[in-house]
């Protein structure tokens, strides 16, 4: 069993139950699983691979809990730059209708590489339209190139304009096709084991793009197969109006009535909820993917993260799709979460304590692992996977911030991860991916993006 010794970290951030931060710390992993954590002089001297982290922070790999990787092809599209969610979608649906297997695969590789460069070692993605023969299989192929843990989903849309939904006919599918392909994808790819590199989630898109029947049957299928459920909910006031008009209830009640609350469910955004709805999510263990950049970019609103945390609702962090961010940098997203958490308590907006950097780092690591239902990642402690990244404290961005470099990861400008390891194996070393030719990938991605937006 190959061993890895990480030693001499300026600070090792464990995110263990005691939230220990160990100056001069390190750990030993065996076969990708952490065996021992502590000050370097308490660890064995040798291993098959020795990683000297002197001058670096070592942190648990970040976990992304909401994304639409294909959207990296449609960043900053004119017409979708300065409008709210529904108009933004109406502008982009016809463009996304041109996606195909190639563009889906390449966008998956590009988007996951971008996440990895920001310290992310596990990412969930929700693709909910599958035009021109594209399939989850294309994403799985693209993700394999990058080498971080991937939670793909068989997303879906079934409620088009003609039935009172938002998307055009060109991007929706019928009920039977969706459920059949979802079952196929779970059988083909879902690996529930500890250390899993690939899992499948069932994820119909949102109340205004999916029929109630599909929501209900998706939940039944996911529970039969033991996989998790994810959807967008309560993202905008327009959506609240939609569910009130169409179903006579607010989004959380709509979800509850379709059996869509539970500890196997997490919801993207969940901005417009009241105290009773937060309590209901807490009682059922329903999680939240907080996407602050997207919520600001689309002027959607501010999610009540402090309320979720004090009620013990599981909260993870998500960059959301790269067309409403317009990037996939999870460390930058964590900084945004910290800053938006402070706007949320500013005069005239709300009240309460300021969101500390460490609380956001916890959401971005352990919190994300909880939301994805994983007990084997999210912290550097014995029994969990050796997923970590390093930040070089010699960089200009950290100059003068060594009073508290852990907080400085978010107080200052986000810097790229110098090293990223997944299961004790390097994915990024000295800022470069182990195998991907980044220039070639960007060129290919730009070509596909230009073809798409014609
Ligand atoms: Zn989204």
PDB file of N, CA and C in Angstrom, residues 115-202:
ATOM      1  N   UNK A 115     -12.018  24.407 -11.290  1.00  0.00           N
ATOM      2  CA  UNK A 115     -12.325  24.181  -9.871  1.00  0.00           C
ATOM      3  C   UNK A 115     -11.107  23.636  -9.132  1.00  0.00           C
ATOM      4  N   UNK A 116     -10.445  22.644  -9.739  1.00  0.00           N
ATOM      5  CA  UNK A 116      -9.283  22.034  -9.086  1.00  0.00           C
ATOM      6  C   UNK A 116      -8.210  23.078  -8.807  1.00  0.00           C
ATOM      7  N   UNK A 117      -8.016  23.969  -9.751  1.00  0.00           N
ATOM      8  CA  UNK A 117      -6.997  25.009  -9.573  1.00  0.00           C
ATOM      9  C   UNK A 117      -7.304  25.915  -8.383  1.00  0.00           C
ATOM     10  N   UNK A 118      -8.558  25.943  -7.960  1.00  0.00           N
ATOM     11  CA  UNK A 118      -8.917  26.761  -6.793  1.00  0.00           C
ATOM     12  C   UNK A 118      -8.988  25.924  -5.516  1.00  0.00           C
ATOM     13  N   UNK A 119      -8.495  24.685  -5.563  1.00  0.00           N
ATOM     14  CA  UNK A 119      -8.431  23.874  -4.340  1.00  0.00           C
ATOM     15  C   UNK A 119      -9.564  22.882  -4.181  1.00  0.00           C
ATOM     16  N   UNK A 120     -10.390  22.760  -5.211  1.00  0.00           N
ATOM     17  CA  UNK A 120     -11.544  21.858  -5.124  1.00  0.00           C
ATOM     18  C   UNK A 120     -11.127  20.428  -5.476  1.00  0.00           C
ATOM     19  N   UNK A 121     -11.508  19.474  -4.635  1.00  0.00           N
ATOM     20  CA  UNK A 121     -11.167  18.067  -4.891  1.00  0.00           C
ATOM     21  C   UNK A 121     -12.395  17.192  -5.092  1.00  0.00           C
ATOM     22  N   UNK A 122     -13.593  17.751  -4.849  1.00  0.00           N
ATOM     23  CA  UNK A 122     -14.845  17.016  -5.114  1.00  0.00           C
ATOM     24  C   UNK A 122     -15.859  18.006  -5.656  1.00  0.00           C
ATOM     25  N   UNK A 123     -16.509  17.647  -6.762  1.00  0.00           N
ATOM     26  CA  UNK A 123     -17.462  18.578  -7.351  1.00  0.00           C
ATOM     27  C   UNK A 123     -18.724  17.859  -7.792  1.00  0.00           C
ATOM     28  N   UNK A 124     -19.844  18.489  -7.469  1.00  0.00           N
ATOM     29  CA  UNK A 124     -21.137  18.053  -7.985  1.00  0.00           C
ATOM     30  C   UNK A 124     -21.470  18.895  -9.208  1.00  0.00           C
ATOM     31  N   UNK A 125     -22.109  18.276 -10.199  1.00  0.00           N
ATOM     32  CA  UNK A 125     -22.591  19.039 -11.352  1.00  0.00           C
ATOM     33  C   UNK A 125     -24.024  18.669 -11.688  1.00  0.00           C
ATOM     34  N   UNK A 126     -24.807  19.677 -12.027  1.00  0.00           N
ATOM     35  CA  UNK A 126     -26.173  19.434 -12.471  1.00  0.00           C
ATOM     36  C   UNK A 126     -26.319  19.887 -13.922  1.00  0.00           C
ATOM     37  N   UNK A 127     -26.342  18.912 -14.812  1.00  0.00           N
ATOM     38  CA  UNK A 127     -26.696  19.243 -16.191  1.00  0.00           C
ATOM     39  C   UNK A 127     -28.131  18.786 -16.399  1.00  0.00           C
ATOM     40  N   UNK A 128     -28.981  19.712 -16.871  1.00  0.00           N
ATOM     41  CA  UNK A 128     -30.418  19.404 -16.932  1.00  0.00           C
ATOM     42  C   UNK A 128     -30.979  19.494 -18.347  1.00  0.00           C
ATOM     43  N   UNK A 129     -30.105  19.656 -19.344  1.00  0.00           N
ATOM     44  CA  UNK A 129     -30.557  19.553 -20.734  1.00  0.00           C
ATOM     45  C   UNK A 129     -29.526  18.758 -21.528  1.00  0.00           C
ATOM     46  N   UNK A 130     -30.013  17.932 -22.429  1.00  0.00           N
ATOM     47  CA  UNK A 130     -29.161  16.925 -23.101  1.00  0.00           C
ATOM     48  C   UNK A 130     -29.420  16.932 -24.601  1.00  0.00           C
ATOM     49  N   UNK A 131     -29.177  18.066 -25.270  1.00  0.00           N
ATOM     50  CA  UNK A 131     -29.492  18.128 -26.700  1.00  0.00           C
ATOM     51  C   UNK A 131     -28.505  17.346 -27.569  1.00  0.00           C
ATOM     52  N   UNK A 132     -28.954  17.034 -28.760  1.00  0.00           N
ATOM     53  CA  UNK A 132     -28.103  16.485 -29.830  1.00  0.00           C
ATOM     54  C   UNK A 132     -27.302  15.252 -29.411  1.00  0.00           C
ATOM     55  N   UNK A 133     -27.934  14.418 -28.600  1.00  0.00           N
ATOM     56  CA  UNK A 133     -27.294  13.152 -28.254  1.00  0.00           C
ATOM     57  C   UNK A 133     -26.292  13.224 -27.110  1.00  0.00           C
ATOM     58  N   UNK A 134     -26.182  14.374 -26.448  1.00  0.00           N
ATOM     59  CA  UNK A 134     -25.244  14.448 -25.319  1.00  0.00           C
ATOM     60  C   UNK A 134     -25.788  13.633 -24.145  1.00  0.00           C
ATOM     61  N   UNK A 135     -24.857  13.065 -23.349  1.00  0.00           N
ATOM     62  CA  UNK A 135     -25.244  12.183 -22.250  1.00  0.00           C
ATOM     63  C   UNK A 135     -24.318  12.387 -21.052  1.00  0.00           C
ATOM     64  N   UNK A 136     -24.759  11.873 -19.899  1.00  0.00           N
ATOM     65  CA  UNK A 136     -23.902  11.906 -18.709  1.00  0.00           C
ATOM     66  C   UNK A 136     -22.564  11.232 -19.016  1.00  0.00           C
ATOM     67  N   UNK A 137     -22.596  10.233 -19.875  1.00  0.00           N
ATOM     68  CA  UNK A 137     -21.379   9.507 -20.263  1.00  0.00           C
ATOM     69  C   UNK A 137     -20.293  10.458 -20.777  1.00  0.00           C
ATOM     70  N   UNK A 138     -20.713  11.523 -21.485  1.00  0.00           N
ATOM     71  CA  UNK A 138     -19.735  12.499 -22.001  1.00  0.00           C
ATOM     72  C   UNK A 138     -19.078  13.255 -20.847  1.00  0.00           C
ATOM     73  N   UNK A 139     -19.866  13.559 -19.828  1.00  0.00           N
ATOM     74  CA  UNK A 139     -19.315  14.238 -18.653  1.00  0.00           C
ATOM     75  C   UNK A 139     -18.356  13.330 -17.892  1.00  0.00           C
ATOM     76  N   UNK A 140     -18.746  12.067 -17.774  1.00  0.00           N
ATOM     77  CA  UNK A 140     -17.897  11.115 -17.052  1.00  0.00           C
ATOM     78  C   UNK A 140     -16.534  11.015 -17.747  1.00  0.00           C
ATOM     79  N   UNK A 141     -16.565  10.990 -19.078  1.00  0.00           N
ATOM     80  CA  UNK A 141     -15.309  10.930 -19.842  1.00  0.00           C
ATOM     81  C   UNK A 141     -14.476  12.189 -19.595  1.00  0.00           C
ATOM     82  N   UNK A 142     -15.135  13.349 -19.636  1.00  0.00           N
ATOM     83  CA  UNK A 142     -14.417  14.617 -19.423  1.00  0.00           C
ATOM     84  C   UNK A 142     -13.852  14.737 -18.015  1.00  0.00           C
ATOM     85  N   UNK A 143     -14.601  14.239 -17.036  1.00  0.00           N
ATOM     86  CA  UNK A 143     -14.158  14.335 -15.641  1.00  0.00           C
ATOM     87  C   UNK A 143     -12.956  13.439 -15.381  1.00  0.00           C
ATOM     88  N   UNK A 144     -12.913  12.297 -16.071  1.00  0.00           N
ATOM     89  CA  UNK A 144     -11.807  11.358 -15.884  1.00  0.00           C
ATOM     90  C   UNK A 144     -10.452  11.978 -16.210  1.00  0.00           C
ATOM     91  N   UNK A 145     -10.460  12.944 -17.123  1.00  0.00           N
ATOM     92  CA  UNK A 145      -9.208  13.619 -17.504  1.00  0.00           C
ATOM     93  C   UNK A 145      -8.632  14.423 -16.337  1.00  0.00           C
ATOM     94  N   UNK A 146      -9.526  14.947 -15.489  1.00  0.00           N
ATOM     95  CA  UNK A 146      -9.087  15.882 -14.446  1.00  0.00           C
ATOM     96  C   UNK A 146      -8.637  15.140 -13.195  1.00  0.00           C
ATOM     97  N   UNK A 147      -9.429  14.141 -12.755  1.00  0.00           N
ATOM     98  CA  UNK A 147      -8.995  13.330 -11.621  1.00  0.00           C
ATOM     99  C   UNK A 147      -9.446  13.812 -10.261  1.00  0.00           C
ATOM    100  N   UNK A 148     -10.455  14.723 -10.208  1.00  0.00           N
ATOM    101  CA  UNK A 148     -11.045  15.008  -8.900  1.00  0.00           C
ATOM    102  C   UNK A 148     -12.330  14.187  -8.768  1.00  0.00           C
ATOM    103  N   UNK A 149     -12.849  14.090  -7.555  1.00  0.00           N
ATOM    104  CA  UNK A 149     -14.073  13.291  -7.336  1.00  0.00           C
ATOM    105  C   UNK A 149     -15.250  14.017  -7.977  1.00  0.00           C
ATOM    106  N   UNK A 150     -16.072  13.242  -8.675  1.00  0.00           N
ATOM    107  CA  UNK A 150     -17.134  13.861  -9.473  1.00  0.00           C
ATOM    108  C   UNK A 150     -18.479  13.267  -9.083  1.00  0.00           C
ATOM    109  N   UNK A 151     -19.399  14.139  -8.720  1.00  0.00           N
ATOM    110  CA  UNK A 151     -20.790  13.730  -8.500  1.00  0.00           C
ATOM    111  C   UNK A 151     -21.584  14.300  -9.665  1.00  0.00           C
ATOM    112  N   UNK A 152     -21.808  13.468 -10.655  1.00  0.00           N
ATOM    113  CA  UNK A 152     -22.587  13.902 -11.819  1.00  0.00           C
ATOM    114  C   UNK A 152     -24.061  13.777 -11.484  1.00  0.00           C
ATOM    115  N   UNK A 153     -24.889  14.398 -12.283  1.00  0.00           N
ATOM    116  CA  UNK A 153     -26.313  14.144 -12.079  1.00  0.00           C
ATOM    117  C   UNK A 153     -27.002  13.995 -13.417  1.00  0.00           C
ATOM    118  N   UNK A 154     -28.073  13.230 -13.363  1.00  0.00           N
ATOM    119  CA  UNK A 154     -28.924  13.141 -14.539  1.00  0.00           C
ATOM    120  C   UNK A 154     -30.029  14.160 -14.275  1.00  0.00           C
ATOM    121  N   UNK A 155     -29.742  15.403 -14.675  1.00  0.00           N
ATOM    122  CA  UNK A 155     -30.725  16.457 -14.514  1.00  0.00           C
ATOM    123  C   UNK A 155     -31.785  16.356 -15.594  1.00  0.00           C
ATOM    124  N   UNK A 156     -32.832  17.180 -15.458  1.00  0.00           N
ATOM    125  CA  UNK A 156     -33.925  17.073 -16.427  1.00  0.00           C
ATOM    126  C   UNK A 156     -34.794  18.321 -16.445  1.00  0.00           C
ATOM    127  N   UNK A 157     -35.457  18.525 -17.592  1.00  0.00           N
ATOM    128  CA  UNK A 157     -36.528  19.524 -17.707  1.00  0.00           C
ATOM    129  C   UNK A 157     -37.646  18.877 -18.531  1.00  0.00           C
ATOM    130  N   UNK A 158     -38.894  19.049 -18.074  1.00  0.00           N
ATOM    131  CA  UNK A 158     -40.018  18.418 -18.779  1.00  0.00           C
ATOM    132  C   UNK A 158     -41.208  19.360 -18.958  1.00  0.00           C
ATOM    133  N   UNK A 159     -41.102  20.591 -18.412  1.00  0.00           N
ATOM    134  CA  UNK A 159     -42.240  21.521 -18.468  1.00  0.00           C
ATOM    135  C   UNK A 159     -41.867  22.698 -19.374  1.00  0.00           C
ATOM    136  N   UNK A 160     -42.327  22.639 -20.640  1.00  0.00           N
ATOM    137  CA  UNK A 160     -41.935  23.696 -21.574  1.00  0.00           C
ATOM    138  C   UNK A 160     -42.982  24.800 -21.602  1.00  0.00           C
ATOM    139  N   UNK A 161     -42.654  25.829 -22.380  1.00  0.00           N
ATOM    140  CA  UNK A 161     -43.529  27.008 -22.493  1.00  0.00           C
ATOM    141  C   UNK A 161     -44.981  26.642 -22.772  1.00  0.00           C
ATOM    142  N   UNK A 162     -45.169  25.661 -23.667  1.00  0.00           N
ATOM    143  CA  UNK A 162     -46.549  25.349 -24.076  1.00  0.00           C
ATOM    144  C   UNK A 162     -47.374  24.765 -22.918  1.00  0.00           C
ATOM    145  N   UNK A 163     -46.670  24.235 -21.897  1.00  0.00           N
ATOM    146  CA  UNK A 163     -47.371  23.691 -20.720  1.00  0.00           C
ATOM    147  C   UNK A 163     -47.310  24.635 -19.522  1.00  0.00           C
ATOM    148  N   UNK A 164     -46.861  25.875 -19.769  1.00  0.00           N
ATOM    149  CA  UNK A 164     -46.821  26.852 -18.681  1.00  0.00           C
ATOM    150  C   UNK A 164     -45.474  26.964 -17.998  1.00  0.00           C
ATOM    151  N   UNK A 165     -44.447  26.275 -18.531  1.00  0.00           N
ATOM    152  CA  UNK A 165     -43.104  26.384 -17.964  1.00  0.00           C
ATOM    153  C   UNK A 165     -42.295  27.471 -18.647  1.00  0.00           C
ATOM    154  N   UNK A 166     -41.006  27.542 -18.328  1.00  0.00           N
ATOM    155  CA  UNK A 166     -40.163  28.615 -18.874  1.00  0.00           C
ATOM    156  C   UNK A 166     -39.389  28.215 -20.133  1.00  0.00           C
ATOM    157  N   UNK A 167     -38.809  26.989 -20.194  1.00  0.00           N
ATOM    158  CA  UNK A 167     -37.941  26.680 -21.345  1.00  0.00           C
ATOM    159  C   UNK A 167     -38.718  26.383 -22.633  1.00  0.00           C
ATOM    160  N   UNK A 168     -38.075  26.581 -23.791  1.00  0.00           N
ATOM    161  CA  UNK A 168     -38.699  26.201 -25.068  1.00  0.00           C
ATOM    162  C   UNK A 168     -38.699  24.676 -25.223  1.00  0.00           C
ATOM    163  N   UNK A 169     -39.515  24.191 -26.129  1.00  0.00           N
ATOM    164  CA  UNK A 169     -39.614  22.748 -26.395  1.00  0.00           C
ATOM    165  C   UNK A 169     -38.265  22.113 -26.724  1.00  0.00           C
ATOM    166  N   UNK A 170     -37.380  22.915 -27.363  1.00  0.00           N
ATOM    167  CA  UNK A 170     -36.126  22.346 -27.880  1.00  0.00           C
ATOM    168  C   UNK A 170     -35.223  21.799 -26.783  1.00  0.00           C
ATOM    169  N   UNK A 171     -35.417  22.168 -25.521  1.00  0.00           N
ATOM    170  CA  UNK A 171     -34.488  21.714 -24.477  1.00  0.00           C
ATOM    171  C   UNK A 171     -35.146  20.838 -23.411  1.00  0.00           C
ATOM    172  N   UNK A 172     -36.431  20.481 -23.598  1.00  0.00           N
ATOM    173  CA  UNK A 172     -37.055  19.595 -22.607  1.00  0.00           C
ATOM    174  C   UNK A 172     -37.162  18.173 -23.180  1.00  0.00           C
ATOM    175  N   UNK A 173     -37.375  17.213 -22.286  1.00  0.00           N
ATOM    176  CA  UNK A 173     -37.556  15.810 -22.688  1.00  0.00           C
ATOM    177  C   UNK A 173     -38.826  15.273 -22.044  1.00  0.00           C
ATOM    178  N   UNK A 174     -39.278  14.115 -22.538  1.00  0.00           N
ATOM    179  CA  UNK A 174     -40.500  13.582 -21.926  1.00  0.00           C
ATOM    180  C   UNK A 174     -40.158  12.732 -20.701  1.00  0.00           C
ATOM    181  N   UNK A 175     -41.151  12.626 -19.853  1.00  0.00           N
ATOM    182  CA  UNK A 175     -41.094  11.947 -18.569  1.00  0.00           C
ATOM    183  C   UNK A 175     -40.431  10.561 -18.647  1.00  0.00           C
ATOM    184  N   UNK A 176     -40.913   9.738 -19.566  1.00  0.00           N
ATOM    185  CA  UNK A 176     -40.424   8.359 -19.653  1.00  0.00           C
ATOM    186  C   UNK A 176     -38.954   8.285 -20.051  1.00  0.00           C
ATOM    187  N   UNK A 177     -38.578   9.110 -21.041  1.00  0.00           N
ATOM    188  CA  UNK A 177     -37.184   9.135 -21.497  1.00  0.00           C
ATOM    189  C   UNK A 177     -36.259   9.528 -20.344  1.00  0.00           C
ATOM    190  N   UNK A 178     -36.680  10.533 -19.595  1.00  0.00           N
ATOM    191  CA  UNK A 178     -35.853  11.037 -18.489  1.00  0.00           C
ATOM    192  C   UNK A 178     -35.640   9.947 -17.434  1.00  0.00           C
ATOM    193  N   UNK A 179     -36.713   9.318 -17.000  1.00  0.00           N
ATOM    194  CA  UNK A 179     -36.585   8.339 -15.912  1.00  0.00           C
ATOM    195  C   UNK A 179     -35.808   7.107 -16.370  1.00  0.00           C
ATOM    196  N   UNK A 180     -36.028   6.724 -17.619  1.00  0.00           N
ATOM    197  CA  UNK A 180     -35.315   5.558 -18.144  1.00  0.00           C
ATOM    198  C   UNK A 180     -33.815   5.820 -18.210  1.00  0.00           C
ATOM    199  N   UNK A 181     -33.453   6.995 -18.707  1.00  0.00           N
ATOM    200  CA  UNK A 181     -32.021   7.292 -18.815  1.00  0.00           C
ATOM    201  C   UNK A 181     -31.404   7.507 -17.430  1.00  0.00           C
ATOM    202  N   UNK A 182     -32.185   8.058 -16.504  1.00  0.00           N
ATOM    203  CA  UNK A 182     -31.673   8.257 -15.141  1.00  0.00           C
ATOM    204  C   UNK A 182     -31.329   6.908 -14.511  1.00  0.00           C
ATOM    205  N   UNK A 183     -32.225   5.949 -14.672  1.00  0.00           N
ATOM    206  CA  UNK A 183     -31.965   4.606 -14.115  1.00  0.00           C
ATOM    207  C   UNK A 183     -30.731   3.990 -14.780  1.00  0.00           C
ATOM    208  N   UNK A 184     -30.614   4.176 -16.089  1.00  0.00           N
ATOM    209  CA  UNK A 184     -29.452   3.639 -16.819  1.00  0.00           C
ATOM    210  C   UNK A 184     -28.138   4.211 -16.264  1.00  0.00           C
ATOM    211  N   UNK A 185     -28.144   5.524 -16.059  1.00  0.00           N
ATOM    212  CA  UNK A 185     -26.923   6.201 -15.623  1.00  0.00           C
ATOM    213  C   UNK A 185     -26.535   5.781 -14.196  1.00  0.00           C
ATOM    214  N   UNK A 186     -27.529   5.607 -13.333  1.00  0.00           N
ATOM    215  CA  UNK A 186     -27.233   5.143 -11.966  1.00  0.00           C
ATOM    216  C   UNK A 186     -26.586   3.757 -12.041  1.00  0.00           C
ATOM    217  N   UNK A 187     -27.209   2.866 -12.820  1.00  0.00           N
ATOM    218  CA  UNK A 187     -26.665   1.503 -12.940  1.00  0.00           C
ATOM    219  C   UNK A 187     -25.256   1.506 -13.528  1.00  0.00           C
ATOM    220  N   UNK A 188     -25.035   2.389 -14.481  1.00  0.00           N
ATOM    221  CA  UNK A 188     -23.748   2.376 -15.191  1.00  0.00           C
ATOM    222  C   UNK A 188     -22.621   2.976 -14.358  1.00  0.00           C
ATOM    223  N   UNK A 189     -22.914   4.020 -13.561  1.00  0.00           N
ATOM    224  CA  UNK A 189     -21.814   4.809 -13.000  1.00  0.00           C
ATOM    225  C   UNK A 189     -21.778   4.977 -11.479  1.00  0.00           C
ATOM    226  N   UNK A 190     -22.893   4.825 -10.785  1.00  0.00           N
ATOM    227  CA  UNK A 190     -22.903   5.212  -9.372  1.00  0.00           C
ATOM    228  C   UNK A 190     -22.080   4.262  -8.502  1.00  0.00           C
ATOM    229  N   UNK A 191     -21.097   4.828  -7.806  1.00  0.00           N
ATOM    230  CA  UNK A 191     -20.269   4.042  -6.888  1.00  0.00           C
ATOM    231  C   UNK A 191     -20.425   4.619  -5.475  1.00  0.00           C
ATOM    232  N   UNK A 192     -21.145   3.921  -4.601  1.00  0.00           N
ATOM    233  CA  UNK A 192     -21.407   4.461  -3.263  1.00  0.00           C
ATOM    234  C   UNK A 192     -20.282   4.179  -2.254  1.00  0.00           C
ATOM    235  N   UNK A 193     -19.226   3.482  -2.658  1.00  0.00           N
ATOM    236  CA  UNK A 193     -18.208   3.040  -1.692  1.00  0.00           C
ATOM    237  C   UNK A 193     -17.418   4.208  -1.106  1.00  0.00           C
ATOM    238  N   UNK A 194     -16.806   4.003   0.068  1.00  0.00           N
ATOM    239  CA  UNK A 194     -15.877   4.998   0.615  1.00  0.00           C
ATOM    240  C   UNK A 194     -14.766   5.233  -0.400  1.00  0.00           C
ATOM    241  N   UNK A 195     -14.358   6.489  -0.530  1.00  0.00           N
ATOM    242  CA  UNK A 195     -13.312   6.808  -1.492  1.00  0.00           C
ATOM    243  C   UNK A 195     -13.813   6.883  -2.922  1.00  0.00           C
ATOM    244  N   UNK A 196     -15.128   6.836  -3.103  1.00  0.00           N
ATOM    245  CA  UNK A 196     -15.710   6.856  -4.449  1.00  0.00           C
ATOM    246  C   UNK A 196     -15.240   8.076  -5.256  1.00  0.00           C
ATOM    247  N   UNK A 197     -14.913   7.826  -6.532  1.00  0.00           N
ATOM    248  CA  UNK A 197     -14.531   8.913  -7.433  1.00  0.00           C
ATOM    249  C   UNK A 197     -15.719   9.398  -8.249  1.00  0.00           C
ATOM    250  N   UNK A 198     -16.812   8.621  -8.265  1.00  0.00           N
ATOM    251  CA  UNK A 198     -17.919   8.942  -9.174  1.00  0.00           C
ATOM    252  C   UNK A 198     -19.257   8.525  -8.564  1.00  0.00           C
ATOM    253  N   UNK A 199     -20.140   9.490  -8.419  1.00  0.00           N
ATOM    254  CA  UNK A 199     -21.490   9.177  -7.933  1.00  0.00           C
ATOM    255  C   UNK A 199     -22.506   9.852  -8.837  1.00  0.00           C
ATOM    256  N   UNK A 200     -23.729   9.367  -8.761  1.00  0.00           N
ATOM    257  CA  UNK A 200     -24.819   9.926  -9.573  1.00  0.00           C
ATOM    258  C   UNK A 200     -25.918  10.449  -8.650  1.00  0.00           C
ATOM    259  N   UNK A 201     -26.461  11.599  -9.027  1.00  0.00           N
ATOM    260  CA  UNK A 201     -27.529  12.251  -8.274  1.00  0.00           C
ATOM    261  C   UNK A 201     -28.709  12.423  -9.227  1.00  0.00           C
ATOM    262  N   UNK A 202     -29.933  12.327  -8.706  1.00  0.00           N
ATOM    263  CA  UNK A 202     -31.126  12.583  -9.517  1.00  0.00           C
ATOM    264  C   UNK A 202     -31.510  14.045  -9.304  1.00  0.00           C
TER     265      UNK A 202
END
